[in-house]
PDB file of C-alpha atoms and ligand atoms in Angstrom:
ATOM      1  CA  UNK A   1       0.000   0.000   0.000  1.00 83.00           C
ATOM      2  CA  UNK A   2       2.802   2.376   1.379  1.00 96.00           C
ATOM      3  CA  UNK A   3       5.780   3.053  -1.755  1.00 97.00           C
ATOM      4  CA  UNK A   4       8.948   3.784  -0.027  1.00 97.00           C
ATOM      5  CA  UNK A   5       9.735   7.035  -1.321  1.00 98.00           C
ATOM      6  CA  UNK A   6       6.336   7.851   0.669  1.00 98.00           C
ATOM      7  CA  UNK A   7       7.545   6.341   3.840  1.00 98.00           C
ATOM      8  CA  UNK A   8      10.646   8.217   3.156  1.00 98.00           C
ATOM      9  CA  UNK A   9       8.469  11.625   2.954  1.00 98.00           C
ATOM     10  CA  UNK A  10       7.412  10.825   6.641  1.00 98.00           C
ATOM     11  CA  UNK A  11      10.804  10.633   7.638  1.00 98.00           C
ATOM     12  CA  UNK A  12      12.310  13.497   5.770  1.00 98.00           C
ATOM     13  CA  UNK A  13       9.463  16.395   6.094  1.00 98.00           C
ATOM     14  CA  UNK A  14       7.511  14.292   9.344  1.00 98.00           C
ATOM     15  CA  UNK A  15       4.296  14.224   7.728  1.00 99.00           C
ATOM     16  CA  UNK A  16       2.055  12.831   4.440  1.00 98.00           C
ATOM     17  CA  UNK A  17      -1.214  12.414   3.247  1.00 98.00           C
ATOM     18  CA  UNK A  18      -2.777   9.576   2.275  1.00 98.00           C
ATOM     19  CA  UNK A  19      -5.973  10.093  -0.128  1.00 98.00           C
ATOM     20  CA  UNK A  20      -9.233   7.787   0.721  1.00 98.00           C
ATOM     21  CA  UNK A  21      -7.331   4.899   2.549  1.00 98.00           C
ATOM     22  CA  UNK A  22     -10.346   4.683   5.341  1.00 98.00           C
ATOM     23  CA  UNK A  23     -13.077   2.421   4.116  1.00 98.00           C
ATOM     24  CA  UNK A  24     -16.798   3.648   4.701  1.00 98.00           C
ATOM     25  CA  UNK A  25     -17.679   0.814   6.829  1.00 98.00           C
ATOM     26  CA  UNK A  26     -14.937   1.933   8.957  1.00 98.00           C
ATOM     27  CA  UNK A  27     -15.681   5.672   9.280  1.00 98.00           C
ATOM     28  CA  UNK A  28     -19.462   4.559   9.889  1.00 98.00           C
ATOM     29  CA  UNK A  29     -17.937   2.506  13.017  1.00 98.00           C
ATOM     30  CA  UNK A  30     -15.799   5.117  14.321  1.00 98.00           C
ATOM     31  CA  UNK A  31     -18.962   7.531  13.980  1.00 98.00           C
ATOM     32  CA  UNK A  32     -21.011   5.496  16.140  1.00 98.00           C
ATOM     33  CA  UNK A  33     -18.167   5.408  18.705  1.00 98.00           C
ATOM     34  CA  UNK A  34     -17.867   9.094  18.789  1.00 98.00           C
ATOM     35  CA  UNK A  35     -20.813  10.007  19.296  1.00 98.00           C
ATOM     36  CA  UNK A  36     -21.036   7.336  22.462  1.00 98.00           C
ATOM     37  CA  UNK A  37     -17.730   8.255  23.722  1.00 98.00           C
ATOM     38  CA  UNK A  38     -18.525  11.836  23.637  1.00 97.00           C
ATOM     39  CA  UNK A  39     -21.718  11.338  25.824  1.00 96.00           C
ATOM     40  CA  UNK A  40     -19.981   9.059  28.134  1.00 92.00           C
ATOM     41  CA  UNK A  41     -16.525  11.287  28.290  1.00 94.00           C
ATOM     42  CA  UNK A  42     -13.553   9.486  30.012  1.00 92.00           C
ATOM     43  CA  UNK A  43     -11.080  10.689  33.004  1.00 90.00           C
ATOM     44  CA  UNK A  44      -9.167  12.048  30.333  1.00 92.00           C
ATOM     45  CA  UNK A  45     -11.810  14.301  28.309  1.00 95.00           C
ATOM     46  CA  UNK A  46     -11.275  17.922  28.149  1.00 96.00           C
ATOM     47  CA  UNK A  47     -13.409  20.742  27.258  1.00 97.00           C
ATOM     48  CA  UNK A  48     -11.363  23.632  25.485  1.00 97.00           C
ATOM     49  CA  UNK A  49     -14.677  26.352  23.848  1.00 97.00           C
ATOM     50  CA  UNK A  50     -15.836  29.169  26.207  1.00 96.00           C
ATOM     51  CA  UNK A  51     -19.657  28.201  27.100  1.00 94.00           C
ATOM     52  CA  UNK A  52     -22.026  29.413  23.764  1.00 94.00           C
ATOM     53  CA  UNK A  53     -18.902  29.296  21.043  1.00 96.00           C
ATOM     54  CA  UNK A  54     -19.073  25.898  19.679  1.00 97.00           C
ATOM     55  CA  UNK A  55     -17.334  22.672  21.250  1.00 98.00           C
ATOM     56  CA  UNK A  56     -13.357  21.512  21.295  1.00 98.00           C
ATOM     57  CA  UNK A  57     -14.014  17.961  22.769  1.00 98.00           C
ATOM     58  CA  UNK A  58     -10.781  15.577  23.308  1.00 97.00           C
ATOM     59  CA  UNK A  59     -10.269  12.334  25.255  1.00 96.00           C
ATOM     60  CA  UNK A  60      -8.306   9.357  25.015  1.00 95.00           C
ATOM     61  CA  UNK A  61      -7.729   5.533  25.361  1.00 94.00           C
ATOM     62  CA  UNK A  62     -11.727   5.074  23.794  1.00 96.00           C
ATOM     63  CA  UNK A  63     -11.220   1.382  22.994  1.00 97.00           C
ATOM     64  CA  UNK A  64     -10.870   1.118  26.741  1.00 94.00           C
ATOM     65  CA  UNK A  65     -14.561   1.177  27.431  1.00 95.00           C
ATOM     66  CA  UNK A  66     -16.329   1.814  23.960  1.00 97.00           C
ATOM     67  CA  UNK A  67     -15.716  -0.956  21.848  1.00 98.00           C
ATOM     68  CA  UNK A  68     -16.608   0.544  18.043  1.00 98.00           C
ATOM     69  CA  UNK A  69     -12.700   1.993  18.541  1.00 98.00           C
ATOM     70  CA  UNK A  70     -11.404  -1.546  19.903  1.00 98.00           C
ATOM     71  CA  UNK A  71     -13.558  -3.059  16.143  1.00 98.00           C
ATOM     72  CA  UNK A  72     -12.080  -0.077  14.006  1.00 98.00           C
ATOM     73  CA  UNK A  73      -8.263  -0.599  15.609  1.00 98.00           C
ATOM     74  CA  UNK A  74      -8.809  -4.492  14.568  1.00 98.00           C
ATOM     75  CA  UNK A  75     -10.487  -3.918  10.985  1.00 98.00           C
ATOM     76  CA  UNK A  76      -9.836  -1.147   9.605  1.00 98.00           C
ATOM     77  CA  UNK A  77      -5.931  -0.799   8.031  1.00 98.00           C
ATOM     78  CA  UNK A  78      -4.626   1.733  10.271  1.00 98.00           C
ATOM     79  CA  UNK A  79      -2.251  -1.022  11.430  1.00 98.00           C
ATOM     80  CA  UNK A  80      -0.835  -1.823   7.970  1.00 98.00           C
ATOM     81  CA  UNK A  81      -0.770   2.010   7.323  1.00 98.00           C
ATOM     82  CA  UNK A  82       1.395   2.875  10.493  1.00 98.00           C
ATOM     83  CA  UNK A  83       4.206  -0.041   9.684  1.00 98.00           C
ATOM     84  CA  UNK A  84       4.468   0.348   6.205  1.00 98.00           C
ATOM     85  CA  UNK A  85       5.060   4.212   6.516  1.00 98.00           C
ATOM     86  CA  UNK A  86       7.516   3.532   9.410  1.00 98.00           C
ATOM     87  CA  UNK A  87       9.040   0.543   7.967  1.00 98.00           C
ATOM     88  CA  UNK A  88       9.022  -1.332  11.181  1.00 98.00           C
ATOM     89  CA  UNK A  89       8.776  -5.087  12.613  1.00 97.00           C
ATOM     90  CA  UNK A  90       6.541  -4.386  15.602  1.00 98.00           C
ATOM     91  CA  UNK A  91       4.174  -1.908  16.457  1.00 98.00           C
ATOM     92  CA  UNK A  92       2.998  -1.385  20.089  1.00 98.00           C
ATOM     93  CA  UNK A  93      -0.504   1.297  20.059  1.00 98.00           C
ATOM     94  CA  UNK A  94      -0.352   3.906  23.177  1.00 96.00           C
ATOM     95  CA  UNK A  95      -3.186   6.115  22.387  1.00 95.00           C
ATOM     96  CA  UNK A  96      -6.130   7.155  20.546  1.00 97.00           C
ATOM     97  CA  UNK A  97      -6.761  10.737  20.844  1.00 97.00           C
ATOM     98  CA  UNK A  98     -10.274  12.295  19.444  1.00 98.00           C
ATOM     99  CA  UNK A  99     -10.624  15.921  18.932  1.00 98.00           C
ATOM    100  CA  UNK A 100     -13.907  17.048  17.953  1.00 98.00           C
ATOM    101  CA  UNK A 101     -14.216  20.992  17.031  1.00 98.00           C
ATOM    102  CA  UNK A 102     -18.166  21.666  16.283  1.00 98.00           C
ATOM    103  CA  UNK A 103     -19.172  24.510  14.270  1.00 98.00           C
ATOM    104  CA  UNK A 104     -18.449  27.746  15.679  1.00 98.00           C
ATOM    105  CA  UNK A 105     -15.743  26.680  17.709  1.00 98.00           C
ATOM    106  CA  UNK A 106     -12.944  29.730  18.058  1.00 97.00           C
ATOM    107  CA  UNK A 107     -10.015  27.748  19.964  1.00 98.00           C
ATOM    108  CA  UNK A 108      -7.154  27.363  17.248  1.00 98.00           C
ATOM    109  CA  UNK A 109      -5.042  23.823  18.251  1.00 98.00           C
ATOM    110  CA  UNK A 110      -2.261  25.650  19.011  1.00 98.00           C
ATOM    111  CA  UNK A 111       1.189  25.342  17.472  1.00 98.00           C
ATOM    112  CA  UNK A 112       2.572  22.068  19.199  1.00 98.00           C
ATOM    113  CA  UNK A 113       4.964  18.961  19.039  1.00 98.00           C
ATOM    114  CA  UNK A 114       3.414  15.691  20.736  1.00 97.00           C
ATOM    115  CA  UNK A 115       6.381  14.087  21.390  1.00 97.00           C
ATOM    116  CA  UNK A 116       6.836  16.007  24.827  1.00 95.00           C
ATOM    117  CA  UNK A 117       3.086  14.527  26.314  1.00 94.00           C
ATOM    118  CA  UNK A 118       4.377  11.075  25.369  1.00 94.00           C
ATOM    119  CA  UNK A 119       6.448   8.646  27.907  1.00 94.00           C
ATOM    120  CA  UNK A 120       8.454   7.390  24.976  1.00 96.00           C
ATOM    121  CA  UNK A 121      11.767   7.796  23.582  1.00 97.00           C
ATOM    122  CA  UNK A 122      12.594   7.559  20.003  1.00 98.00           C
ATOM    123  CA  UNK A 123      11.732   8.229  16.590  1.00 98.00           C
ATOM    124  CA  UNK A 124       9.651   6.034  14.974  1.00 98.00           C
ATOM    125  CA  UNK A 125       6.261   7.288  16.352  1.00 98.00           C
ATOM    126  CA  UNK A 126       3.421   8.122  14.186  1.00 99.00           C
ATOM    127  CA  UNK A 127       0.063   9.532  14.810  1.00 98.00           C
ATOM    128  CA  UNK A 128      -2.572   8.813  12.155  1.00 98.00           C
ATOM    129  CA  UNK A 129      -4.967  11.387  11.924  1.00 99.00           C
ATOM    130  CA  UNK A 130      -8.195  10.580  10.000  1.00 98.00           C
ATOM    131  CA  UNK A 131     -11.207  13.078   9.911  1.00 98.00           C
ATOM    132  CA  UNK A 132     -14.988  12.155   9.478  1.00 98.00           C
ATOM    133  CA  UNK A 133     -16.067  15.237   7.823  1.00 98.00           C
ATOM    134  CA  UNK A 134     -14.829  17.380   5.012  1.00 98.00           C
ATOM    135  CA  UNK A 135     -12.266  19.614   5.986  1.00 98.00           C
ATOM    136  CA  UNK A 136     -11.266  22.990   4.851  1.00 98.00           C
ATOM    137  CA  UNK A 137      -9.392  25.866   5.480  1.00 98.00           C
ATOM    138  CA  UNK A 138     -12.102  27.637   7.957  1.00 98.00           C
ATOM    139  CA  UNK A 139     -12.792  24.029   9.390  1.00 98.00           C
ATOM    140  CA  UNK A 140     -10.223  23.362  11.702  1.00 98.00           C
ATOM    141  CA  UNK A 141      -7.331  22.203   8.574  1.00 98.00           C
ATOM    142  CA  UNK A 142      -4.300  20.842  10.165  1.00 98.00           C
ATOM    143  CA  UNK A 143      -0.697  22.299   9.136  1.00 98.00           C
ATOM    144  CA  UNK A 144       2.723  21.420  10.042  1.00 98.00           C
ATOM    145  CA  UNK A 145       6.280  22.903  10.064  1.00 98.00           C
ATOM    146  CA  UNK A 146       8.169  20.494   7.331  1.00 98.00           C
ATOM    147  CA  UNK A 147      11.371  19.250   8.888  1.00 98.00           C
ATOM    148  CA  UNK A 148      10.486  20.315  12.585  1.00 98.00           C
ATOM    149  CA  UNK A 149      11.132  16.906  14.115  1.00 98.00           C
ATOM    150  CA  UNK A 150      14.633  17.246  13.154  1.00 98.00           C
ATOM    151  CA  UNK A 151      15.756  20.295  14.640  1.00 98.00           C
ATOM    152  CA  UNK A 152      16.327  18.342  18.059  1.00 97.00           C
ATOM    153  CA  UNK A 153      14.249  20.206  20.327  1.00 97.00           C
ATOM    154  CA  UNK A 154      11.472  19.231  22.133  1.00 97.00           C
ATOM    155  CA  UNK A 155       9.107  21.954  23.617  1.00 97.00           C
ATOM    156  CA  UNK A 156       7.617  22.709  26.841  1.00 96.00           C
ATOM    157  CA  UNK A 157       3.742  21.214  26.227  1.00 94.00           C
ATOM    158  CA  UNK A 158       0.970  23.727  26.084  1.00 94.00           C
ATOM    159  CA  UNK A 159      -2.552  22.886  27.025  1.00 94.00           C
ATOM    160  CA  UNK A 160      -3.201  22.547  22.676  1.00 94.00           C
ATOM    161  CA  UNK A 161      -6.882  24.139  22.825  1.00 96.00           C
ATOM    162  CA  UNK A 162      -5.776  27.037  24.757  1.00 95.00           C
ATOM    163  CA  UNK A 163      -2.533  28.166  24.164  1.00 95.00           C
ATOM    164  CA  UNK A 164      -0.970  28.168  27.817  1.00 94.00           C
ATOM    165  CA  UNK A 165       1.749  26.384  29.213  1.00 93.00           C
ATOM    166  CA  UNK A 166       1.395  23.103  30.868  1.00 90.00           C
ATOM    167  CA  UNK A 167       2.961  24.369  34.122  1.00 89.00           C
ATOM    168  CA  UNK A 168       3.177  21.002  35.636  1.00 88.00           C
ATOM    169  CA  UNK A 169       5.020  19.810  32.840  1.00 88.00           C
ATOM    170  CA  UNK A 170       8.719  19.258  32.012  1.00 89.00           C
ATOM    171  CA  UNK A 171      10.546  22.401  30.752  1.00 92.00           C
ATOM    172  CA  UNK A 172      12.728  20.418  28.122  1.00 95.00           C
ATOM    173  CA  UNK A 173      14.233  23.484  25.721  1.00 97.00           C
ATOM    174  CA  UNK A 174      11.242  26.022  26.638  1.00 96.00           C
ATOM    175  CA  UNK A 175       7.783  27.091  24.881  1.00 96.00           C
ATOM    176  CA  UNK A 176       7.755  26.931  21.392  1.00 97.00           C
ATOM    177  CA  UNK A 177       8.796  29.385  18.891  1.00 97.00           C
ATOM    178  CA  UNK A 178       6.222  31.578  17.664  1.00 96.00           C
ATOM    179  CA  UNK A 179       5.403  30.278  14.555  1.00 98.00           C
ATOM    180  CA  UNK A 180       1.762  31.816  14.627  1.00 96.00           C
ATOM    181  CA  UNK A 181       3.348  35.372  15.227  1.00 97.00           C
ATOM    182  CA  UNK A 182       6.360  34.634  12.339  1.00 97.00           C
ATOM    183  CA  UNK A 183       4.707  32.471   9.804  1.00 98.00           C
ATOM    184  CA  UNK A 184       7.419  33.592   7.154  1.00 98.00           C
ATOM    185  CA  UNK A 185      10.089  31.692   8.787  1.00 98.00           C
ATOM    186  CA  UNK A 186       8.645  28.549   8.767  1.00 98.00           C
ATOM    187  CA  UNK A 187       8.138  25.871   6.089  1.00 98.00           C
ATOM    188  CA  UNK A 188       4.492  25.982   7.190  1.00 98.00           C
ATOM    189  CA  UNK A 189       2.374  22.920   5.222  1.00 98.00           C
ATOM    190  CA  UNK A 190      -1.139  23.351   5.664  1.00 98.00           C
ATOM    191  CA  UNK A 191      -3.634  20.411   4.338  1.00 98.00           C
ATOM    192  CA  UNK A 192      -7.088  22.353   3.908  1.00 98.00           C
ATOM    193  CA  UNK A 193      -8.631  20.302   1.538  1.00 98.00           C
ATOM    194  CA  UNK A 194      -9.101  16.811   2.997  1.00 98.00           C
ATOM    195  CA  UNK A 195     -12.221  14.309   2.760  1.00 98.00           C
ATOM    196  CA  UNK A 196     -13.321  11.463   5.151  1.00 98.00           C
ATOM    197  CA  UNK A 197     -11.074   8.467   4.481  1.00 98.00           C
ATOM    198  CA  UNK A 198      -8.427  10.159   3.705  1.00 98.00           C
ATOM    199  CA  UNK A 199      -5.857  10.091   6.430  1.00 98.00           C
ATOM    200  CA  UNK A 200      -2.845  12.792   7.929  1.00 99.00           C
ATOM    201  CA  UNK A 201       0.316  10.376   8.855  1.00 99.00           C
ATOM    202  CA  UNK A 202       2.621  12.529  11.222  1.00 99.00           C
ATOM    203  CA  UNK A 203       6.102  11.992  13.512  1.00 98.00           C
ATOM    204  CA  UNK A 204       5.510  12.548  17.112  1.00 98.00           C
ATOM    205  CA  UNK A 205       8.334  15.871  17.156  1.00 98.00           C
ATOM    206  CA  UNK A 206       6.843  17.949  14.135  1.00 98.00           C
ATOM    207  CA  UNK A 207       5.252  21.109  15.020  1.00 98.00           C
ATOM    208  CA  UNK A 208       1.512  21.319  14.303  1.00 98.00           C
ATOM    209  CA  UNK A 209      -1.507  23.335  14.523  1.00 98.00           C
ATOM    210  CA  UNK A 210      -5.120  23.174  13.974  1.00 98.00           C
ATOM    211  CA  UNK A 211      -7.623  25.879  12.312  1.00 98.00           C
ATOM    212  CA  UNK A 212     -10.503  26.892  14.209  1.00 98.00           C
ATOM    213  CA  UNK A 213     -14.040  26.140  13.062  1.00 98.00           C
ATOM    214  CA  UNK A 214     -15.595  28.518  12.222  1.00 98.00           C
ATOM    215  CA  UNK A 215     -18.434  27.227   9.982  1.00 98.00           C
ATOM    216  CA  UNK A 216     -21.710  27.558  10.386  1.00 95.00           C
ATOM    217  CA  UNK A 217     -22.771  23.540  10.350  1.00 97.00           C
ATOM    218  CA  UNK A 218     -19.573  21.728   9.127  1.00 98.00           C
ATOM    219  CA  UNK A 219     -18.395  19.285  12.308  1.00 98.00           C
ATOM    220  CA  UNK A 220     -14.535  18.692  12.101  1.00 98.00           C
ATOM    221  CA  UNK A 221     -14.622  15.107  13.900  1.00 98.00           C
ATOM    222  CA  UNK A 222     -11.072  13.195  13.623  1.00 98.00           C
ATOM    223  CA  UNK A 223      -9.167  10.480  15.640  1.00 98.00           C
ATOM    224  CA  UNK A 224      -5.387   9.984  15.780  1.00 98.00           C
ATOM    225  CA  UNK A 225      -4.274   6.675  16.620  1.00 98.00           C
ATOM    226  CA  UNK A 226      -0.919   6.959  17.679  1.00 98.00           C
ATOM    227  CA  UNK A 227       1.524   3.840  16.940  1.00 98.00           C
ATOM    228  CA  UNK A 228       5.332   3.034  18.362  1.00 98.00           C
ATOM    229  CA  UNK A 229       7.855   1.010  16.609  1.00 98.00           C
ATOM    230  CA  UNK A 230      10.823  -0.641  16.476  1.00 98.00           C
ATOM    231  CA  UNK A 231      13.397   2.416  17.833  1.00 98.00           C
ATOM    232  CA  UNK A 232      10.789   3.108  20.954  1.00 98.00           C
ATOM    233  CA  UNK A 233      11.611   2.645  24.653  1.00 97.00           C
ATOM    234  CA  UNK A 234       9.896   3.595  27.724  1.00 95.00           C
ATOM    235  CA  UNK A 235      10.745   7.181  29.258  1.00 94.00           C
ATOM    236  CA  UNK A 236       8.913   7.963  32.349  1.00 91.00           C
ATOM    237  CA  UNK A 237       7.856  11.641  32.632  1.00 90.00           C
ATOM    238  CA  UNK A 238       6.798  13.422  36.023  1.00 84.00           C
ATOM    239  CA  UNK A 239       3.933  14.662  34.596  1.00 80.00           C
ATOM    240  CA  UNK A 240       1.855  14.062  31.886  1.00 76.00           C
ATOM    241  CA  UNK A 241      -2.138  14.603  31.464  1.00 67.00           C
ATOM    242  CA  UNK A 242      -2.704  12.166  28.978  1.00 67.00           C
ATOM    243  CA  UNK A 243      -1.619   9.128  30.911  1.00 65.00           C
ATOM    244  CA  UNK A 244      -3.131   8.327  33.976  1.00 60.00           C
ATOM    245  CA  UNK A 245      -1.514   4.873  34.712  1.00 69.00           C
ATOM    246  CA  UNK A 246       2.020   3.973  35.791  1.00 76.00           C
ATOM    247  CA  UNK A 247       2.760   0.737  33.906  1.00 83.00           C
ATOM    248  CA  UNK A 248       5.642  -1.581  35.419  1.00 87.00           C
ATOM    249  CA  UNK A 249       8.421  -0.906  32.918  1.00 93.00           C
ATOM    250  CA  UNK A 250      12.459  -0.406  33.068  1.00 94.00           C
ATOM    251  CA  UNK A 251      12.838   3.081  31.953  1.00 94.00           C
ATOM    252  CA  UNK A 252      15.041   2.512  28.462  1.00 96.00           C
ATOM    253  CA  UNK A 253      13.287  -0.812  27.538  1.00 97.00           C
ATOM    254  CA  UNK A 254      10.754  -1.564  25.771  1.00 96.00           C
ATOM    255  CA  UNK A 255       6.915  -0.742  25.552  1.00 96.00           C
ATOM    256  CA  UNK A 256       5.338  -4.372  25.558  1.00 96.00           C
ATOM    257  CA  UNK A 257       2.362  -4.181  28.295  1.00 94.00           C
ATOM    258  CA  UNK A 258      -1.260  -3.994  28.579  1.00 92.00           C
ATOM    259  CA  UNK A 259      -1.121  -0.198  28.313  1.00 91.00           C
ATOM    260  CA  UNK A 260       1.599  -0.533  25.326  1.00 95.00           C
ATOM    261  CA  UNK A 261       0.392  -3.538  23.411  1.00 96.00           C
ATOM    262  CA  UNK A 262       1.807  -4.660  20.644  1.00 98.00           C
ATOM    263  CA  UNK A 263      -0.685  -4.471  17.804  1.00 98.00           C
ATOM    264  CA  UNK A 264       1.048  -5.888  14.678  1.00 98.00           C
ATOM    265  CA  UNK A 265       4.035  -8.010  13.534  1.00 98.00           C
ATOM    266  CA  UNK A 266       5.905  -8.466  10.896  1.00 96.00           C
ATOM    267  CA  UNK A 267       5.309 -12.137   9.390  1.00 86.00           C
TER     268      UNK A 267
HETATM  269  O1  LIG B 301      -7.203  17.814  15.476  1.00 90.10           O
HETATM  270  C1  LIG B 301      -6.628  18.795  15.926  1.00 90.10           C
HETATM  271  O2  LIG B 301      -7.225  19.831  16.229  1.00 90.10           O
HETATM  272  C2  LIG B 301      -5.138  18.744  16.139  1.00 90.10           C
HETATM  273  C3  LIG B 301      -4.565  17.380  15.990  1.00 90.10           C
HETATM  274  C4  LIG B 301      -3.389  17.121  16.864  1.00 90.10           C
HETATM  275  O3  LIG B 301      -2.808  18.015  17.440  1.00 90.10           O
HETATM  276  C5  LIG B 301      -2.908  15.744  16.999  1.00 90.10           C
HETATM  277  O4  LIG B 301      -3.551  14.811  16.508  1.00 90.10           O
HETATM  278  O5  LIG B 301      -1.838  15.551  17.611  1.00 90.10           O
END
């Protein structure tokens, strides 16, 4: 499915796009799990829109206790997708993170790496990011800096729907440049015309943003399942909001647990 000189993109500029690799059934699935995980919102969930200005939903983990994510993890070929692109013999999943942004919604995602919420270490760490409705330039499009994840940095997370500074969180080499205040430095991608089924592939380090919504009826519903490979080891962090648990593993070895499981094989 995956040509190399694609799964060499990802590595060179940290991101591609691949057109209408989500099958309908699938996205129907996921749908049905959306809606049920966002009226049954986990320990993780957070609210980001002001009260009357649309909705910025996110949680986490879903397939932990709605299983239409657990069905669209096993069937659909996100799997295939994320080892192929990465090249890898194992893959161990450690998240699913939806981010819903209704109409009207004004909260940017604000310019951020993901690497820095993540107790991993490593490169070969992709999120796949796959929307359920259209999405365009003034519905919450997703860009990226091209080559960010190999400028060696890794930022000081933010709290990505509002802009501040997760104060709890590990420094590492400070905020984040301002790439919303200097756009013309920056290689800055930005995919604003994308359909359901097609799919964002990203590395954990490059610097991203999301558009606001501000439509009048378009929903910008999307789920990034978030695979490790081969290069991956654990790296235990003092603080970070996305994982509540504290698996028993050596820090520096690998991932293989209940909360890291490995997902796919080579054969
Ligand atoms: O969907 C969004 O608003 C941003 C996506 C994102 O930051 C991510 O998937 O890591």
């Amino acid at each position: 499915m995956i040509s190399e000189e694609l799964s060499q993109a990802w590595y060179d500029d940290g991101f591609v796009i691949l057109r209408d690799v989500i099958p309908q059934d699938m996205r129907d699935l996921l749908a049905v799990g959306i809606e049920k995980a966002m009226g049954n919102p986990g320990p993780t969930s957070k609210e980001y829109a002001e009260e009357g200005k649309g909705r910025f939903f996110t949680d986490h983990h879903m397939r932990r206790r709605v299983d239409e994510f657990q069905q669209f993890l096993d069937q659909s070929p996100v799997r295939e997708l994320g080892a192929q692109l990465m090249r890898t013999k194992k893959l161990n999943l450690f998240d699913e993170h939806l981010l819903v942004k209704e109409p009207g919604t004004d909260n940017p995602t604000y310019w951020h790496q993901d690497l820095p919420y993540y107790e991993l270490a490593g490169t070969q760490i992709i999120s796949l990011w796959m929307p359920l409705d259209p999405v365009s330039a003034d519905s919450g499009a997703v860009s990226f800096v091209r080559g960010s994840h190999r400028w060696g940095k890794l930022y000081q997370p933010i709290k990505i729907g509002l802009g501040n500074l997760v104060e709890e969180a590990e420094v590492f080499d400070g905020p984040a440049p301002d790439i919303a205040g200097e756009p013309e430095k920056y290689d800055i991608v930005t995919f604003d015309e994308m359909q359901p089924g097609d799919c964002l592939a990203f590395q954990a380090a490059v610097l991203h943003y999301a558009a606001p919504n501000t439509t009048q009826s378009t929903r910008r519903r999307a789920l990034s399942v978030r695979f490790a490979g081969d290069d991956v080891t654990w790296q235990p962090r003092p603080y970070i909001p996305s994982v509540p648990d504290t698996p028993d593993l050596v820090a520096g070895g690998p991932l293989d647990s209940e909360q890291y499981p490995v997902v796919w094989t080579a054969t």
